[in-house]
């Protein structure tokens, strides 16, 4: 299982464009396909990974690996997730300086933006609202209210994101306990 974790996250690491949240749907697909975690446990893992320092995709890989196969699983999943990025960054940094004026390079990077935004939106909808058996429950409505409140606090009142995260955590404790 440790090698399976390593190679699965290596594969994800090679195709993970757009940052951590854009990768979550790919990780979820693989976790469900291999039966490593139940959906509810995976959502808890993603929540813990999001609250932990560091990239959410790497944190998620580490926690999935640890939950599935202990410390060796955590190490294997983390290495699988990180090694492709390291290799690609070293290669791209050398090539980028050589081709930074290329119209094709700029165009391809702009072309990736819509899919990245779509994958982030999918992750937000799936984890925030569509994960239960029923689409609209009191938890869904309260989650929408918290989400809207956070959006207002961030955009209109320009509150620091850490303060908004803390406020959302307090709201969750008040509402859900």
C-alpha positions as a printed NumPy array, in Angstrom:
array([[  0.   ,   0.   ,   0.   ],
       [  2.909,   2.388,   0.685],
       [  4.129,   2.139,  -2.914],
       [  0.582,   2.576,  -4.161],
       [  0.298,   5.786,  -2.13 ],
       [  3.64 ,   7.024,  -3.452],
       [  2.837,   6.386,  -7.117],
       [ -0.719,   7.716,  -6.854],
       [  0.452,  10.992,  -5.323],
       [  3.376,  11.13 ,  -7.757],
       [  0.831,  11.005, -10.576],
       [ -1.272,  13.714,  -8.925],
       [  1.84 ,  15.798,  -8.301],
       [  2.731,  15.772, -11.998],
       [ -0.671,  17.101, -13.085],
       [ -1.434,  19.447, -10.203],
       [ -1.757,  22.891, -11.736],
       [ -3.387,  25.811,  -9.999],
       [ -2.424,  25.317,  -6.403],
       [ -3.678,  23.198,  -3.573],
       [ -7.416,  23.709,  -3.742],
       [ -7.481,  22.936,  -7.46 ],
       [ -5.859,  19.55 ,  -6.706],
       [ -8.348,  18.48 ,  -4.033],
       [-10.841,  16.993,  -6.561],
       [ -8.054,  14.857,  -8.06 ],
       [ -6.967,  13.664,  -4.633],
       [-10.559,  12.896,  -3.691],
       [-11.071,  10.869,  -6.867],
       [ -7.99 ,   8.742,  -6.182],
       [ -8.796,   8.313,  -2.478],
       [-12.305,   7.116,  -3.331],
       [-11.095,   4.906,  -6.18 ],
       [ -8.609,   3.151,  -3.883],
       [-11.002,   3.084,  -0.926],
       [ -8.432,   4.636,   1.384],
       [-10.88 ,   6.866,   3.302],
       [-14.614,   7.323,   3.655],
       [-16.   ,  10.571,   2.196],
       [-16.685,  12.1  ,   5.608],
       [-13.185,  11.272,   6.847],
       [-11.666,  12.721,   3.666],
       [-13.551,  15.969,   4.26 ],
       [-12.167,  16.079,   7.793],
       [ -8.667,  15.482,   6.45 ],
       [ -9.049,  18.33 ,   3.947],
       [-10.31 ,  20.635,   6.693],
       [ -7.331,  19.757,   8.91 ],
       [ -4.94 ,  20.179,   5.971],
       [ -6.407,  23.597,   5.213],
       [ -5.921,  24.765,   8.776],
       [ -2.343,  23.483,   8.979],
       [  0.638,  25.548,   7.852],
       [  1.889,  24.745,   4.369],
       [  0.315,  23.793,   1.057],
       [ -3.087,  22.138,   1.407],
       [ -2.348,  19.558,  -1.277],
       [  0.831,  18.375,   0.451],
       [ -0.849,  18.417,   3.849],
       [ -3.786,  16.429,   2.453],
       [ -1.442,  13.885,   0.872],
       [  0.43 ,  13.513,   4.153],
       [ -2.744,  13.019,   6.188],
       [ -4.288,  10.6  ,   3.667],
       [ -1.077,   8.572,   3.636],
       [ -0.819,   8.58 ,   7.417],
       [ -4.486,   7.681,   7.869],
       [ -4.184,   4.852,   5.343],
       [ -0.785,   3.328,   6.118],
       [  0.728,   5.015,   9.154],
       [  3.944,   7.001,   9.244],
       [  5.448,   5.283,   6.171],
       [  2.269,   5.996,   4.239],
       [  2.45 ,   9.652,   5.233],
       [  6.071,   9.89 ,   4.128],
       [  5.402,   8.065,   0.838],
       [  2.394,  10.212,  -0.035],
       [  4.265,  13.411,   0.84 ],
       [  7.287,  12.46 ,  -1.266],
       [  5.031,  11.482,  -4.151],
       [  3.278,  14.832,  -3.99 ],
       [  6.412,  16.966,  -3.603],
       [  8.944,  15.344,  -5.952],
       [  7.169,  16.259,  -9.215],
       [  6.889,  19.896,  -8.165],
       [ 10.534,  20.018,  -7.26 ],
       [ 11.593,  18.492, -10.579],
       [  9.251,  20.705, -12.608],
       [ 10.325,  23.88 , -10.785],
       [ 13.997,  23.174, -11.395],
       [ 13.345,  22.454, -15.08 ],
       [ 10.936,  25.336, -15.634],
       [ 13.098,  27.883, -13.889],
       [ 15.888,  27.073, -16.319],
       [ 13.552,  27.213, -19.326],
       [ 11.493,  30.199, -18.172],
       [ 14.395,  32.617, -18.276],
       [ 15.205,  31.421, -21.768],
       [ 11.629,  31.661, -23.123],
       [ 10.046,  34.323, -20.884],
       [  9.163,  36.502, -23.871],
       [  7.431,  33.657, -25.724],
       [  3.87 ,  34.391, -26.81 ],
       [  3.043,  30.662, -26.648],
       [  4.19 ,  30.375, -23.056],
       [  2.121,  33.376, -21.948],
       [ -0.91 ,  32.156, -23.889],
       [ -0.744,  28.66 , -22.412],
       [ -0.523,  30.059, -18.872],
       [ -3.573,  32.261, -19.513],
       [ -5.367,  29.248, -20.976],
       [ -4.933,  27.29 , -17.746],
       [ -6.716,  29.927, -15.634],
       [-10.336,  28.891, -16.403],
       [ -9.819,  25.225, -15.536],
       [ -8.048,  26.149, -12.332],
       [-10.897,  28.462, -11.318],
       [-13.394,  25.732, -12.219],
       [-11.63 ,  23.095, -10.121],
       [-11.459,  25.445,  -7.128],
       [-15.178,  26.217,  -7.511],
       [-15.935,  22.483,  -7.746],
       [-14.   ,  21.791,  -4.551],
       [-15.792,  24.622,  -2.733],
       [-19.232,  23.461,  -3.868],
       [-18.577,  19.803,  -3.221],
       [-17.098,  20.191,   0.246],
       [-19.262,  23.077,   1.322],
       [-22.68 ,  22.211,   0.019],
       [-23.041,  19.036,  -2.006],
       [-21.34 ,  16.483,   0.22 ],
       [-24.404,  15.287,   2.112],
       [-27.157,  13.025,   0.902],
       [-29.619,  15.911,   0.806],
       [-28.682,  19.049,  -1.108],
       [-30.254,  21.594,   1.265],
       [-30.284,  20.982,   4.98 ],
       [-29.896,  23.371,   7.891],
       [-26.154,  22.682,   7.731],
       [-26.04 ,  23.67 ,   4.064],
       [-27.918,  26.889,   4.724],
       [-25.752,  27.757,   7.728],
       [-22.622,  27.004,   5.696],
       [-23.862,  29.365,   2.981],
       [-24.462,  32.066,   5.601],
       [-20.951,  31.628,   7.039],
       [-19.482,  31.664,   3.527],
       [-21.374,  34.848,   2.608],
       [-20.357,  36.478,   5.883],
       [-16.701,  35.644,   5.253],
       [-16.913,  37.035,   1.74 ],
       [-18.387,  40.303,   3.053],
       [-15.768,  40.554,   5.807],
       [-12.959,  40.018,   3.309],
       [-14.177,  42.189,   0.434],
       [-16.143,  45.027,   2.009],
       [-14.469,  45.427,   5.391],
       [-11.003,  44.273,   4.249],
       [-10.467,  42.235,   7.412],
       [ -7.308,  40.181,   7.652],
       [ -7.883,  36.587,   6.424],
       [ -6.652,  35.141,   9.727],
       [ -9.335,  37.106,  11.586],
       [-11.975,  35.851,   9.154],
       [-10.786,  32.255,   9.549],
       [-10.972,  32.608,  13.326],
       [-14.448,  34.143,  13.088],
       [-15.624,  31.306,  10.817],
       [-14.233,  28.757,  13.286],
       [-16.08 ,  30.411,  16.169],
       [-19.266,  30.547,  14.087],
       [-18.889,  26.829,  13.356],
       [-18.485,  26.034,  17.031],
       [-21.527,  28.111,  17.942],
       [-23.747,  26.741,  15.16 ],
       [-22.719,  23.102,  14.979],
       [-22.229,  22.169,  18.666]])
